[in-house]
mmCIF file of C-alpha atoms in Angstrom:
data_model
loop_
_atom_site.group_PDB
_atom_site.id
_atom_site.type_symbol
_atom_site.label_atom_id
_atom_site.label_comp_id
_atom_site.label_asym_id
_atom_site.label_seq_id
_atom_site.Cartn_x
_atom_site.Cartn_y
_atom_site.Cartn_z
ATOM 1 C CA MET U 1 -19.360 -21.889 -15.028
ATOM 2 C CA LEU U 2 -17.477 -20.400 -18.307
ATOM 3 C CA SER U 3 -14.298 -21.639 -18.266
ATOM 4 C CA THR U 4 -10.663 -20.014 -18.755
ATOM 5 C CA HIS U 5 -10.046 -20.863 -22.176
ATOM 6 C CA ILE U 6 -13.694 -19.018 -22.785
ATOM 7 C CA LEU U 7 -12.727 -16.001 -20.668
ATOM 8 C CA ALA U 8 -9.754 -14.736 -22.415
ATOM 9 C CA SER U 9 -11.899 -15.415 -25.567
ATOM 10 C CA ILE U 10 -14.971 -12.909 -24.413
ATOM 11 C CA PHE U 11 -11.855 -10.538 -23.367
ATOM 12 C CA SER U 12 -10.484 -10.650 -27.068
ATOM 13 C CA LYS U 13 -13.393 -10.151 -28.453
ATOM 14 C CA LEU U 14 -13.679 -6.877 -26.278
ATOM 15 C CA THR U 15 -10.676 -5.794 -26.749
ATOM 16 C CA GLN U 16 -10.752 -5.897 -30.424
ATOM 17 C CA ASN U 17 -13.424 -3.362 -30.872
ATOM 18 C CA ARG U 18 -12.052 -0.200 -31.702
ATOM 19 C CA ARG U 19 -14.592 1.640 -29.706
ATOM 20 C CA MET U 20 -13.621 0.699 -26.461
ATOM 21 C CA PHE U 21 -10.177 -0.256 -24.360
ATOM 22 C CA LEU U 22 -8.806 -1.521 -21.562
ATOM 23 C CA VAL U 23 -6.502 -0.005 -19.094
ATOM 24 C CA GLY U 24 -4.623 -1.399 -16.535
ATOM 25 C CA LEU U 25 -3.510 0.168 -13.902
ATOM 26 C CA THR U 26 -0.768 -1.215 -11.365
ATOM 27 C CA GLY U 27 2.198 0.262 -9.265
ATOM 28 C CA GLY U 28 4.320 -1.458 -6.333
ATOM 29 C CA ILE U 29 3.010 -1.630 -2.459
ATOM 30 C CA ALA U 30 2.058 1.391 -0.767
ATOM 31 C CA THR U 31 2.412 3.540 -3.767
ATOM 32 C CA GLY U 32 -0.400 5.016 -3.940
ATOM 33 C CA LYS U 33 -2.018 3.303 -6.978
ATOM 34 C CA SER U 34 -5.741 3.681 -4.619
ATOM 35 C CA THR U 35 -4.609 7.283 -4.848
ATOM 36 C CA VAL U 36 -4.559 7.249 -8.590
ATOM 37 C CA ALA U 37 -7.582 4.983 -8.836
ATOM 38 C CA ASN U 38 -9.862 7.027 -7.068
ATOM 39 C CA VAL U 39 -8.749 10.513 -9.137
ATOM 40 C CA PHE U 40 -10.145 8.213 -12.290
ATOM 41 C CA ARG U 41 -13.341 7.820 -10.425
ATOM 42 C CA GLU U 42 -13.255 11.476 -9.531
ATOM 43 C CA LEU U 43 -12.889 11.960 -13.482
ATOM 44 C CA GLY U 44 -16.001 9.236 -13.930
ATOM 45 C CA CYS U 45 -14.183 6.060 -15.606
ATOM 46 C CA PRO U 46 -15.119 3.175 -14.078
ATOM 47 C CA VAL U 47 -12.414 1.472 -12.127
ATOM 48 C CA ILE U 48 -12.589 -2.405 -11.716
ATOM 49 C CA ASP U 49 -10.781 -2.879 -7.883
ATOM 50 C CA SER U 50 -9.644 -6.828 -8.294
ATOM 51 C CA ASP U 51 -8.343 -5.788 -4.606
ATOM 52 C CA GLN U 52 -12.119 -5.249 -4.267
ATOM 53 C CA ILE U 53 -13.297 -8.392 -5.546
ATOM 54 C CA ALA U 54 -10.467 -10.096 -4.067
ATOM 55 C CA ARG U 55 -12.639 -9.226 -0.678
ATOM 56 C CA GLN U 56 -15.841 -10.316 -2.061
ATOM 57 C CA ILE U 57 -14.946 -13.718 -3.467
ATOM 58 C CA VAL U 58 -13.473 -14.973 -0.371
ATOM 59 C CA GLN U 59 -17.131 -14.045 2.014
ATOM 60 C CA LEU U 60 -17.199 -17.015 4.480
ATOM 61 C CA ASP U 61 -18.997 -20.188 3.185
ATOM 62 C CA SER U 62 -17.848 -19.068 -0.209
ATOM 63 C CA PRO U 63 -16.058 -21.471 -2.675
ATOM 64 C CA VAL U 64 -13.113 -19.833 -2.577
ATOM 65 C CA TYR U 65 -13.139 -19.292 1.094
ATOM 66 C CA TRP U 66 -13.206 -23.404 1.956
ATOM 67 C CA ALA U 67 -10.787 -23.829 -1.232
ATOM 68 C CA ILE U 68 -8.104 -21.200 1.023
ATOM 69 C CA VAL U 69 -9.207 -22.871 4.303
ATOM 70 C CA ASN U 70 -8.801 -26.687 2.735
ATOM 71 C CA SER U 71 -5.590 -25.414 1.602
ATOM 72 C CA PHE U 72 -4.156 -22.906 4.425
ATOM 73 C CA GLY U 73 -5.671 -24.679 7.915
ATOM 74 C CA GLN U 74 -7.927 -23.340 9.842
ATOM 75 C CA GLU U 75 -5.439 -21.246 11.312
ATOM 76 C CA ILE U 76 -5.650 -18.628 9.425
ATOM 77 C CA LEU U 77 -9.669 -17.948 10.507
ATOM 78 C CA MET U 78 -10.502 -15.188 13.398
ATOM 79 C CA GLU U 79 -13.524 -16.469 16.169
ATOM 80 C CA ASP U 80 -16.127 -15.536 13.804
ATOM 81 C CA ARG U 81 -14.508 -17.707 10.836
ATOM 82 C CA THR U 82 -13.906 -15.145 8.496
ATOM 83 C CA ILE U 83 -10.266 -15.114 6.996
ATOM 84 C CA ASN U 84 -7.352 -13.043 8.901
ATOM 85 C CA ARG U 85 -6.266 -11.037 5.888
ATOM 86 C CA GLU U 86 -3.204 -9.871 7.972
ATOM 87 C CA ARG U 87 -2.483 -13.439 9.045
ATOM 88 C CA LEU U 88 -2.972 -14.605 5.452
ATOM 89 C CA GLY U 89 -0.538 -12.213 4.325
ATOM 90 C CA ASN U 90 1.675 -12.833 6.379
ATOM 91 C CA ILE U 91 1.937 -16.565 5.317
ATOM 92 C CA ILE U 92 2.345 -15.870 1.446
ATOM 93 C CA PHE U 93 4.707 -12.962 1.849
ATOM 94 C CA SER U 94 7.331 -15.160 3.744
ATOM 95 C CA ASP U 95 6.789 -17.800 1.217
ATOM 96 C CA ARG U 96 6.429 -17.595 -2.528
ATOM 97 C CA GLU U 97 5.206 -21.356 -3.193
ATOM 98 C CA LYS U 98 2.595 -21.246 -0.692
ATOM 99 C CA ARG U 99 1.840 -17.143 -1.977
ATOM 100 C CA GLN U 100 1.458 -18.754 -6.006
ATOM 101 C CA LEU U 101 -0.907 -21.558 -4.706
ATOM 102 C CA LEU U 102 -3.132 -18.670 -3.290
ATOM 103 C CA ASN U 103 -3.128 -16.808 -6.504
ATOM 104 C CA SER U 104 -4.092 -20.198 -8.311
ATOM 105 C CA ILE U 105 -6.981 -20.426 -5.917
ATOM 106 C CA THR U 106 -8.448 -16.654 -5.991
ATOM 107 C CA HIS U 107 -7.236 -15.707 -9.330
ATOM 108 C CA PRO U 108 -9.906 -17.462 -11.972
ATOM 109 C CA ALA U 109 -12.621 -16.507 -9.270
ATOM 110 C CA ILE U 110 -11.507 -12.933 -10.040
ATOM 111 C CA HIS U 111 -10.894 -12.671 -13.694
ATOM 112 C CA LYS U 112 -14.735 -14.370 -14.046
ATOM 113 C CA ALA U 113 -15.985 -11.024 -11.871
ATOM 114 C CA MET U 114 -13.903 -8.399 -13.401
ATOM 115 C CA LEU U 115 -15.522 -9.480 -17.156
ATOM 116 C CA LYS U 116 -19.206 -9.398 -15.669
ATOM 117 C CA GLN U 117 -18.076 -5.608 -15.096
ATOM 118 C CA VAL U 118 -16.456 -5.386 -17.501
ATOM 119 C CA ILE U 119 -19.738 -6.451 -20.259
ATOM 120 C CA LYS U 120 -21.464 -3.970 -17.997
ATOM 121 C CA TYR U 121 -19.113 -1.466 -18.743
ATOM 122 C CA PHE U 122 -18.854 -1.750 -22.382
ATOM 123 C CA ILE U 123 -22.974 -1.909 -22.787
ATOM 124 C CA GLN U 124 -23.048 1.756 -21.105
ATOM 125 C CA GLY U 125 -20.870 3.529 -23.725
ATOM 126 C CA TYR U 126 -17.758 4.010 -21.510
ATOM 127 C CA ARG U 127 -14.420 4.895 -23.897
ATOM 128 C CA TYR U 128 -12.487 3.127 -21.966
ATOM 129 C CA VAL U 129 -12.220 0.865 -18.345
ATOM 130 C CA ILE U 130 -9.577 1.062 -16.254
ATOM 131 C CA LEU U 131 -8.683 -2.608 -14.166
ATOM 132 C CA ASP U 132 -6.821 -2.390 -11.216
ATOM 133 C CA VAL U 133 -4.464 -5.219 -10.742
ATOM 134 C CA PRO U 134 -1.812 -5.644 -7.794
ATOM 135 C CA LEU U 135 -0.323 -7.826 -10.424
ATOM 136 C CA LEU U 136 -0.796 -6.835 -13.351
ATOM 137 C CA PHE U 137 2.607 -7.793 -15.119
ATOM 138 C CA GLU U 138 3.622 -10.698 -12.547
ATOM 139 C CA THR U 139 -0.072 -12.586 -13.785
ATOM 140 C CA LYS U 140 0.168 -11.762 -17.734
ATOM 141 C CA LYS U 141 -2.896 -13.183 -18.500
ATOM 142 C CA VAL U 142 -4.692 -10.282 -17.956
ATOM 143 C CA ALA U 143 -2.270 -7.767 -19.361
ATOM 144 C CA ARG U 144 -2.408 -9.236 -22.897
ATOM 145 C CA PHE U 145 -5.949 -7.590 -23.303
ATOM 146 C CA MET U 146 -4.726 -3.840 -22.199
ATOM 147 C CA LYS U 147 -4.149 -1.482 -24.847
ATOM 148 C CA HIS U 148 -2.506 0.807 -22.322
ATOM 149 C CA THR U 149 -1.143 0.076 -18.968
ATOM 150 C CA ILE U 150 -0.626 3.003 -16.333
ATOM 151 C CA VAL U 151 2.334 1.770 -13.346
ATOM 152 C CA VAL U 152 2.007 4.434 -9.923
ATOM 153 C CA TYR U 153 5.558 4.539 -9.218
ATOM 154 C CA CYS U 154 7.362 5.849 -6.378
ATOM 155 C CA ASP U 155 10.722 6.295 -4.936
ATOM 156 C CA PRO U 156 12.017 3.820 -2.959
ATOM 157 C CA GLN U 157 12.344 5.195 0.188
ATOM 158 C CA ALA U 158 9.054 6.616 -0.213
ATOM 159 C CA GLN U 159 7.412 2.965 -0.823
ATOM 160 C CA LEU U 160 9.601 1.760 2.350
ATOM 161 C CA THR U 161 8.296 5.136 4.387
ATOM 162 C CA ARG U 162 4.884 4.899 3.787
ATOM 163 C CA LEU U 163 4.203 0.716 3.869
ATOM 164 C CA MET U 164 5.931 1.334 7.588
ATOM 165 C CA LYS U 165 3.648 3.699 9.047
ATOM 166 C CA ARG U 166 0.470 2.122 6.650
ATOM 167 C CA ASN U 167 1.100 -1.133 7.902
ATOM 168 C CA ASN U 168 2.917 -0.669 11.546
ATOM 169 C CA LEU U 169 5.178 -2.373 10.176
ATOM 170 C CA ILE U 170 9.794 -2.722 11.022
ATOM 171 C CA GLN U 171 11.781 -2.094 8.676
ATOM 172 C CA GLU U 172 12.829 -6.046 7.652
ATOM 173 C CA ASP U 173 9.041 -6.737 7.408
ATOM 174 C CA ALA U 174 8.470 -3.592 5.303
ATOM 175 C CA GLU U 175 11.512 -4.820 2.924
ATOM 176 C CA GLN U 176 10.706 -8.311 2.564
ATOM 177 C CA ARG U 177 7.069 -7.568 2.019
ATOM 178 C CA ILE U 178 8.244 -4.720 -1.162
ATOM 179 C CA SER U 179 11.494 -7.959 -2.366
ATOM 180 C CA ALA U 180 8.591 -10.224 -2.206
ATOM 181 C CA GLN U 181 6.914 -8.309 -5.655
ATOM 182 C CA MET U 182 8.341 -7.141 -8.570
ATOM 183 C CA PRO U 183 11.265 -4.580 -8.846
ATOM 184 C CA LEU U 184 8.812 -1.606 -9.176
ATOM 185 C CA GLU U 185 11.525 0.143 -11.280
ATOM 186 C CA GLN U 186 10.830 -2.889 -13.886
ATOM 187 C CA LYS U 187 7.153 -2.488 -13.531
ATOM 188 C CA ARG U 188 8.325 0.757 -14.783
ATOM 189 C CA LYS U 189 10.154 -0.180 -17.741
ATOM 190 C CA MET U 190 6.622 -2.093 -18.922
ATOM 191 C CA ALA U 191 4.157 0.233 -18.457
ATOM 192 C CA SER U 192 3.104 2.574 -21.536
ATOM 193 C CA HIS U 193 2.439 5.251 -19.157
ATOM 194 C CA VAL U 194 4.007 5.793 -15.383
ATOM 195 C CA ILE U 195 2.148 8.266 -12.368
ATOM 196 C CA ASP U 196 5.219 9.528 -10.404
ATOM 197 C CA ASN U 197 3.243 9.232 -6.811
ATOM 198 C CA SER U 198 7.041 10.915 -5.259
ATOM 199 C CA GLY U 199 5.918 14.056 -4.772
ATOM 200 C CA ASP U 200 2.736 16.047 -4.033
ATOM 201 C CA PRO U 201 -1.015 14.865 -3.820
ATOM 202 C CA ALA U 202 -1.540 17.699 -6.969
ATOM 203 C CA SER U 203 1.483 16.479 -8.690
ATOM 204 C CA THR U 204 0.125 13.271 -9.279
ATOM 205 C CA TYR U 205 -3.863 14.317 -10.121
ATOM 206 C CA ARG U 206 -2.080 17.051 -12.894
ATOM 207 C CA GLN U 207 -1.065 13.305 -14.281
ATOM 208 C CA VAL U 208 -4.267 11.457 -13.488
ATOM 209 C CA CYS U 209 -5.926 14.136 -15.682
ATOM 210 C CA LYS U 210 -3.244 15.067 -18.625
ATOM 211 C CA LEU U 211 -3.574 11.276 -18.959
ATOM 212 C CA HIS U 212 -7.628 10.803 -18.989
ATOM 213 C CA SER U 213 -7.288 13.455 -21.263
ATOM 214 C CA GLN U 214 -5.527 11.722 -23.630
ATOM 215 C CA LEU U 215 -7.461 8.694 -23.251
ATOM 216 C CA GLU U 216 -10.702 9.978 -23.563
ATOM 217 C CA ASP U 217 -9.909 11.568 -26.813
ATOM 218 C CA SER U 218 -12.631 10.190 -28.892
ATOM 219 C CA MET U 219 -15.169 9.757 -26.252
ATOM 220 C CA ASP U 220 -18.115 12.114 -28.327
ATOM 221 C CA PHE U 221 -16.987 10.624 -31.369
ATOM 222 C CA LEU U 222 -18.433 7.066 -29.434
ATOM 223 C CA ALA U 223 -21.572 9.171 -27.768
ATOM 224 C CA VAL U 224 -23.000 10.193 -31.713
ATOM 225 C CA ARG U 225 -23.087 6.752 -32.481
ATOM 226 C CA LEU U 226 -24.139 5.236 -29.670
ATOM 227 C CA LEU U 227 -27.589 7.657 -29.682
ATOM 228 C CA ALA U 228 -27.863 7.020 -33.656
ATOM 229 C CA VAL U 229 -27.955 2.987 -32.629
ATOM 230 C CA VAL U 230 -30.783 3.571 -29.971
ATOM 231 C CA THR U 231 -32.572 6.087 -32.477
ATOM 232 C CA VAL U 232 -32.567 3.980 -35.177
ATOM 233 C CA THR U 233 -33.605 0.626 -33.368
ATOM 234 C CA GLY U 234 -34.363 1.084 -29.499
ATOM 235 C CA PHE U 235 -32.256 -0.103 -26.413
ATOM 236 C CA GLY U 236 -33.154 -3.525 -27.654
ATOM 237 C CA GLY U 237 -31.334 -3.278 -31.163
ATOM 238 C CA LEU U 238 -28.138 -1.762 -29.576
ATOM 239 C CA LEU U 239 -28.196 -4.642 -26.582
ATOM 240 C CA TYR U 240 -28.461 -6.823 -29.776
ATOM 241 C CA MET U 241 -25.426 -4.770 -31.532
ATOM 242 C CA LEU U 242 -23.020 -5.200 -28.668
ATOM 243 C CA MET U 243 -23.573 -8.745 -27.408
ATOM 244 C CA LYS U 244 -23.063 -10.219 -30.885
ATOM 245 C CA ARG U 245 -19.851 -7.635 -31.418
ATOM 246 C CA CYS U 246 -18.625 -8.644 -28.195
ATOM 247 C CA ILE U 247 -19.343 -12.689 -27.595
ATOM 248 C CA ILE U 248 -20.076 -13.892 -30.970
#
């Protein structure tokens, strides 16, 4: 199993390569991060979704599953023994120490799974990869490898209204969940790019398209270079070159 030190080293090697870079996507709860991620997918960008990975690593009887159950007790389980995400969420959003405990259990496994996908997309020749990470700035372990960071922003009242409607929460509970995260305005100041999702979907779509165009501007050069390598050395040579640049 890869150690945290080795993972950091591989991430660093990947991001040092000038022909591919990583873009961190984050935001606040109910600000529309998933909407923006879906637009990037529509535009052909690979998106690595840490929330999706988080659901996969806690599947029944996995090592992470048992670590969570042993730490939080049987009361977080449903009748079929799977983890009740809503019940677990209620616990961690009201207790900072328990939230940090959960993160310490899940984040190492999430980062390893993300790295595997980054390498896959690098080998496939993508110009950049989006890493959709809700706690990008809070954890800091992944943010340092990002060449660009994007925050999906919306005004506070819209965020509160959306969260109450989406999760069927009363205002007090919604405000508690929002306050459990880093303030959205602080994330906005830390980001290299901001997508304002306060308005209509068409406005958000246009902002994402414009940013995608900026990030992809040297894609043609990469494609020509990869084609040349394949022509001269074959796929085996290409694979060797990529893995040597990234990992050795």
